[in-house]
Structure formats: C-alpha cells, structure tokens
Coordinates of C-alpha atoms in Angstrom, one line a residue:
X21 CA -4.6 8.2 -22.6
X22 CA -2.8 10.0 -19.8
X23 CA -6.0 10.2 -17.8
X24 CA -6.6 6.4 -18.3
X25 CA -3.1 5.7 -17.1
X26 CA -3.6 7.8 -14.0
X27 CA -6.8 6.1 -13.2
X28 CA -5.2 2.7 -13.7
X29 CA -2.3 3.6 -11.4
X30 CA -4.7 4.8 -8.6
X31 CA -6.9 1.7 -9.0
X32 CA -3.8 -0.5 -8.7
X33 CA -2.8 1.3 -5.5
X34 CA -6.3 0.8 -4.0
X35 CA -6.1 -2.9 -4.8
X36 CA -2.6 -3.2 -3.3
X37 CA -3.7 -1.5 0.0
X38 CA -6.9 -3.4 0.3
X39 CA -5.0 -6.7 0.1
X40 CA -1.7 -5.8 1.9
X41 CA -2.6 -3.1 4.4
X42 CA -6.3 -3.7 5.3
X43 CA -6.2 -1.4 8.4
X44 CA -5.3 1.6 6.4
X45 CA -7.7 0.6 3.6
X46 CA -10.7 0.4 5.9
X47 CA -9.7 3.6 7.7
X48 CA -9.4 5.4 4.3
X49 CA -13.1 4.7 3.7
X50 CA -13.9 7.4 6.3
X51 CA -12.2 10.0 4.2
X52 CA -14.0 11.9 1.4
X53 CA -14.4 9.8 -1.7
X54 CA -12.4 12.2 -3.9
X55 CA -9.4 12.0 -1.6
X56 CA -9.3 8.2 -1.0
X57 CA -7.4 7.4 -4.2
X58 CA -4.5 9.7 -3.2
X59 CA -4.4 8.3 0.3
X60 CA -4.2 4.9 -1.3
X61 CA -1.2 6.1 -3.4
X62 CA 0.6 7.1 -0.2
X63 CA -0.3 3.8 1.6
X64 CA 0.7 1.7 -1.5
X65 CA 4.1 3.4 -1.5
X66 CA 4.5 2.7 2.2
X67 CA 3.5 -0.9 1.6
X68 CA 6.0 -1.4 -1.2
X69 CA 8.8 0.0 0.9
X70 CA 7.8 -2.0 4.0
X71 CA 7.8 -5.3 2.2
X72 CA 11.2 -5.0 0.5
X73 CA 13.0 -7.1 3.2
X74 CA 10.6 -9.9 2.6
X75 CA 11.1 -9.7 -1.2
X76 CA 14.9 -9.9 -1.2
X77 CA 17.4 -12.5 0.0
X78 CA 20.3 -10.0 0.5
X79 CA 20.3 -6.7 2.2
X80 CA 22.3 -5.2 -0.6
X81 CA 19.5 -5.9 -3.1
X82 CA 17.1 -4.3 -0.7
X83 CA 19.4 -1.2 -0.5
X84 CA 19.3 -1.0 -4.3
X85 CA 15.5 -1.1 -4.4
X86 CA 15.3 1.6 -1.8
X87 CA 17.7 3.7 -3.8
X88 CA 15.4 3.3 -6.9
X89 CA 12.6 4.8 -4.9
X90 CA 14.8 7.7 -3.6
X91 CA 15.9 8.4 -7.2
X92 CA 12.3 8.2 -8.4
X93 CA 11.2 10.8 -5.8
X94 CA 14.1 13.1 -6.6
X95 CA 13.8 12.8 -10.4
X96 CA 17.0 10.9 -10.9
X97 CA 15.9 7.5 -12.0
X98 CA 16.8 6.3 -15.5
X99 CA 13.9 5.1 -17.6
X100 CA 10.2 5.8 -17.3
X101 CA 9.3 5.9 -13.6
X102 CA 5.7 6.2 -14.6
X103 CA 5.8 2.6 -15.9
X104 CA 5.5 1.7 -12.2
X105 CA 1.9 2.4 -11.2
X106 CA 2.7 3.1 -7.6
X107 CA 5.4 5.5 -8.5
X108 CA 3.2 7.2 -11.0
X109 CA 0.3 7.6 -8.6
X110 CA 2.6 8.8 -5.8
X111 CA 4.1 11.4 -8.1
X112 CA 0.6 12.7 -9.1
X113 CA -0.3 12.9 -5.4
X114 CA 2.8 14.8 -4.5
X115 CA 2.2 17.3 -7.3
X116 CA -1.5 17.7 -6.7
X117 CA -1.2 18.3 -3.0
X118 CA 2.3 19.9 -2.9
X119 CA 3.6 17.2 -0.5
X120 CA 7.2 17.5 0.7
X121 CA 9.2 14.9 -1.1
X122 CA 11.9 15.0 1.6
X123 CA 9.4 13.4 4.1
X124 CA 9.1 10.4 1.8
X125 CA 12.8 10.2 1.3
X126 CA 13.2 10.2 5.1
X127 CA 10.7 7.4 5.3
X128 CA 12.8 5.3 2.9
X129 CA 16.0 6.1 4.8
X130 CA 14.3 4.9 8.1
X131 CA 13.4 1.6 6.4
X132 CA 17.0 0.8 5.8
X133 CA 17.0 -0.5 9.4
X134 CA 14.5 -3.2 8.3
X135 CA 17.0 -4.8 5.9
X136 CA 19.4 -5.8 8.7
X137 CA 19.2 -7.6 12.1
X138 CA 20.8 -4.8 14.1
X139 CA 19.4 -4.2 17.6
X140 CA 17.1 -1.2 18.2
X141 CA 19.5 0.7 20.6
X142 CA 17.0 2.7 22.7
X143 CA 13.4 3.7 23.1
X144 CA 14.3 7.1 21.7
X145 CA 15.6 5.4 18.5
X146 CA 12.5 3.4 18.2
X147 CA 10.3 6.5 18.5
X148 CA 12.4 8.2 15.9
X149 CA 12.0 5.2 13.5
X150 CA 8.2 5.2 14.1
X151 CA 8.1 9.0 13.6
X152 CA 9.9 8.9 10.2
X153 CA 7.6 6.1 9.0
X154 CA 4.1 5.9 10.6
X155 CA 3.9 9.5 11.9
X156 CA 5.0 10.9 8.6
X157 CA 2.4 9.0 6.7
X158 CA -0.4 10.4 9.0
X159 CA 0.9 13.9 8.5
X160 CA 1.1 13.5 4.7
X161 CA -2.4 12.0 4.7
X162 CA -3.6 15.1 6.7
X163 CA -2.2 17.4 4.1
X164 CA -4.0 15.5 1.3
X165 CA -7.3 15.7 3.3
X166 CA -6.7 19.5 3.8
X167 CA -6.2 19.9 0.0
X168 CA -2.5 20.7 0.3
X169 CA -2.7 23.0 3.3
X170 CA -0.8 22.6 6.5
X171 CA -3.2 21.0 8.9
X172 CA -1.4 22.3 12.0
X173 CA -1.5 18.9 13.6
X174 CA 2.1 17.7 13.2
X175 CA 2.6 17.1 17.0
X176 CA -0.6 15.0 17.1
X177 CA 0.5 13.1 14.0
X178 CA 3.8 12.4 15.6
X179 CA 2.3 10.8 18.7
X180 CA -0.4 9.0 16.8
X181 CA 2.1 7.5 14.4
X182 CA 4.4 6.2 17.2
X183 CA 1.4 4.7 19.0
X184 CA 0.2 2.9 15.9
X185 CA 3.6 1.7 14.8
X186 CA 4.6 0.4 18.2
X187 CA 1.4 -1.5 18.3
X188 CA 2.0 -2.9 14.9
X189 CA 5.5 -4.0 15.9
X190 CA 4.2 -5.7 19.0
X191 CA 1.5 -7.5 17.0
X192 CA 4.2 -8.8 14.6
X193 CA 6.7 -9.6 17.3
X194 CA 6.6 -13.4 16.9
X195 CA 6.9 -13.1 13.1
X196 CA 9.9 -10.7 13.4
X197 CA 11.5 -12.9 16.0
X198 CA 11.5 -15.9 13.7
X199 CA 13.1 -13.7 11.0
X200 CA 15.9 -12.7 13.4
X201 CA 14.5 -9.1 13.9
X202 CA 14.0 -7.6 17.3
X203 CA 12.4 -4.1 17.4
X204 CA 12.2 -4.0 21.2
X205 CA 14.7 -1.4 22.3
X206 CA 17.8 -2.8 23.9
X207 CA 17.5 -0.6 26.9
X208 CA 14.1 -2.0 27.7
X209 CA 15.3 -5.6 27.2
X210 CA 18.3 -5.0 29.4
X211 CA 16.1 -3.5 32.2
X212 CA 14.3 -6.9 32.3
X213 CA 17.3 -9.1 31.8
X214 CA 16.3 -10.2 28.3
X215 CA 18.8 -10.9 25.5
X216 CA 18.2 -10.9 21.8
X217 CA 19.5 -14.4 21.4
X218 CA 16.8 -15.8 23.6
X219 CA 14.1 -14.0 21.6
X220 CA 15.2 -15.3 18.2
X221 CA 15.6 -18.8 19.7
X222 CA 12.0 -18.7 20.7
X223 CA 12.6 -18.5 24.5
X224 CA 10.3 -16.3 26.4
X225 CA 9.7 -15.9 30.1
X226 CA 8.6 -13.2 32.7
X227 CA 11.4 -10.8 31.6
X228 CA 10.2 -10.7 28.0
X229 CA 6.5 -10.3 29.1
X230 CA 7.5 -7.4 31.3
X231 CA 9.5 -5.8 28.5
X232 CA 6.6 -6.0 26.1
X233 CA 4.2 -4.7 28.8
X234 CA 6.5 -1.7 29.1
X235 CA 6.3 -1.0 25.4
X236 CA 2.5 -1.3 25.4
X237 CA 2.5 1.4 28.1
X238 CA 4.6 3.6 25.8
X239 CA 2.1 3.2 23.0
X240 CA -0.7 4.1 25.4
X241 CA 1.2 7.2 26.6
X242 CA 1.4 8.4 23.0
X243 CA -2.3 7.8 22.6
X244 CA -2.9 10.0 25.6
X245 CA -0.9 12.7 24.1
X246 CA -3.0 12.6 21.0
X247 CA -6.1 13.0 23.2
X248 CA -4.6 16.1 24.7
X249 CA -3.7 17.5 21.3
X250 CA -7.1 16.6 19.8
X251 CA -8.1 20.3 19.5
X252 CA -5.3 20.8 17.0
X253 CA -6.7 18.2 14.6
X254 CA -9.0 19.9 12.1
X255 CA -12.2 18.0 11.3
X256 CA -11.1 17.7 7.6
X257 CA -7.9 16.0 8.7
X258 CA -9.3 13.7 11.3
X259 CA -9.7 10.6 9.0
X260 CA -5.9 10.4 8.9
X261 CA -6.0 9.7 12.6
X262 CA -8.8 7.0 12.4
X263 CA -6.2 4.2 12.7
X264 CA -5.6 5.2 16.3
X265 CA -9.0 3.7 17.2
X266 CA -7.4 0.2 16.6
X267 CA -4.5 0.7 19.0
X268 CA -6.4 -0.1 22.2
X269 CA -8.3 -3.2 20.9
X270 CA -5.0 -4.6 19.7
X271 CA -3.2 -3.8 23.0
X272 CA -6.0 -5.3 25.0
X273 CA -5.5 -8.6 23.2
X274 CA -1.9 -8.6 24.5
X275 CA -3.0 -7.8 28.0
X276 CA -4.6 -11.1 28.4
X277 CA -3.1 -13.6 30.8
X278 CA -3.0 -16.3 28.2
X279 CA -1.1 -14.1 25.7
X280 CA 1.9 -15.8 24.3
X281 CA 4.2 -13.2 22.7
X282 CA 6.1 -15.8 20.7
X283 CA 3.1 -17.5 19.2
X284 CA 0.8 -16.3 16.5
X285 CA 0.8 -12.6 15.7
X286 CA -2.0 -10.7 17.3
X287 CA -5.0 -10.0 15.1
X288 CA -8.7 -9.1 15.3
X289 CA -11.6 -10.3 13.2
X290 CA -12.4 -8.0 10.3
X291 CA -15.7 -7.1 11.8
X292 CA -14.1 -5.9 15.0
X293 CA -11.6 -3.8 13.2
X294 CA -14.3 -2.2 11.1
X295 CA -16.5 -1.6 14.2
X296 CA -13.6 0.0 16.0
X297 CA -12.9 2.3 13.1
X298 CA -16.5 3.2 12.7
X299 CA -16.7 4.2 16.3
X300 CA -13.5 6.2 15.9
X301 CA -12.8 6.2 19.6
X302 CA -9.3 6.6 21.0

C-alpha cells in the first residue's frame, strides 16, 4: 500500500508539472528515466509555491499557505502531511537524495515577495530572489541527478537560475503588470525615468523598452557566465541545466522591433521549445 501511495504521489507530480510548468517538464525528459519522477516532485513543489498568489485573495492567506509548507518541510505540521501528494513525493525525494531542507525553506521565504505589490529595490535584490528560487531548483535537481552527491556546480547553477528566472519574469511582464506586480528593479527603472504607476496603468514608452533591454542584457551576462563555468558541470548533472537552452530563443522574441512589452506574454510554439531543448545549446 505504501508503494502504491508513493507511485500515485509521483504520478500526480508529473501530471502537475506537465500541465503547469511545461518547460521544466520537457527538459526533464532529457534526464534518466529513473530520476525524472523525483525531478517532477521538486518542480511540482515549486509550481505549488509559485501559484499561491493566484490562488488567494489576501496576502495573509498566502502567508498561511506558505507557512504550511515550511512546517511540512520541518516536520511541524499537524495532521498527515502525506495526504498531500506533492508534499509526500517531495519528502520521499528529500530523504532518498539527502537534499538540504533549508534550501527549500529559503525558496518559500523568497516567494513571500510574490504575495505583495512591493517594488523590487535593486538588481542585486532581484538576483537574490532568482537565486533562492530558480537557481536553488537547478542545484537541487543536480543533486538528484548525481544520486545525492554534491555536483560541484553551485556557481553555474546560480548563474543559470538567474538567467532563466529573469527571462521568465520578462516573458510574464504584461501579466504581472496587470496584476499590479513589477519585478523590474527600481534602480533600473529610475535610470530610464520609468515609474511603477505608469507600468501598472499600461503606459509604456522608450524608457520602459530601454529598462527591459537592460534586464535582457543581464540575463545574457549570466548565460555567458554559465558558459565559462561549463567545465564544472558533470555530465550526469547536465540535464538540470537544459532549461538554459530556452533563454536565448525567448529573449530573441523580445528583441524584435514590433515587441510590445505590455501586450501578450512572450511564448514559443511547443515544437520550437522542444527543438531548442533537444539541441541543448546555450
């Protein structure tokens, strides 16, 4: 019965990731088959945390949900945590591969920012946010792929996660703006004479375009750092970095002269995403 429950939990995570986080789902298919379910557990957890803002009307309720996950990770939740299939699969993954629970707690803490409409103060703050969320997920995935061993690629994972996360935030920029969220650092906006109120009101202009171009350049600089650090990434851990092959195709879409940053979020046809992942070029 326990084995059946574990298989159900992992299958639930796979379904959740396939529907809610297709980039990570397709990237996971380049990992060994016996490791994919555990990658899906990590990605399903990340998806559940990331969507909390959309699932609640009040920030306080979001805080309560995040606290439930903190308690679940730290063994302090009342009731049967394993009744939640994502929590059950995540716990099995943590135990099997000796993952550091604190890294997952830090990911939760970083996501508190999502619940509010506070400005992102600086580029340094944004990179820290991306590091605690996206970079951490790449590093944990690498540990799973290395069967619980330290892959020695933490620096590469740091840069890769920041590049992918910034690209994702740029892709979702119009959607976030309509929700009153602005992840573009205040120091970059100020440099180009842009104020948050214009963004959430749907007013663009040359200053906004320049600010977003600056952030695309930041993402590309982090990709370049991963290229430099490529020798530190062991072959077994490389599938965790496969997502990076999507960064340039997404950014290129935003480089187009007809790109409207306040219109529809940037996307690629599924076949192009799969092709880019298959090539694995970054």
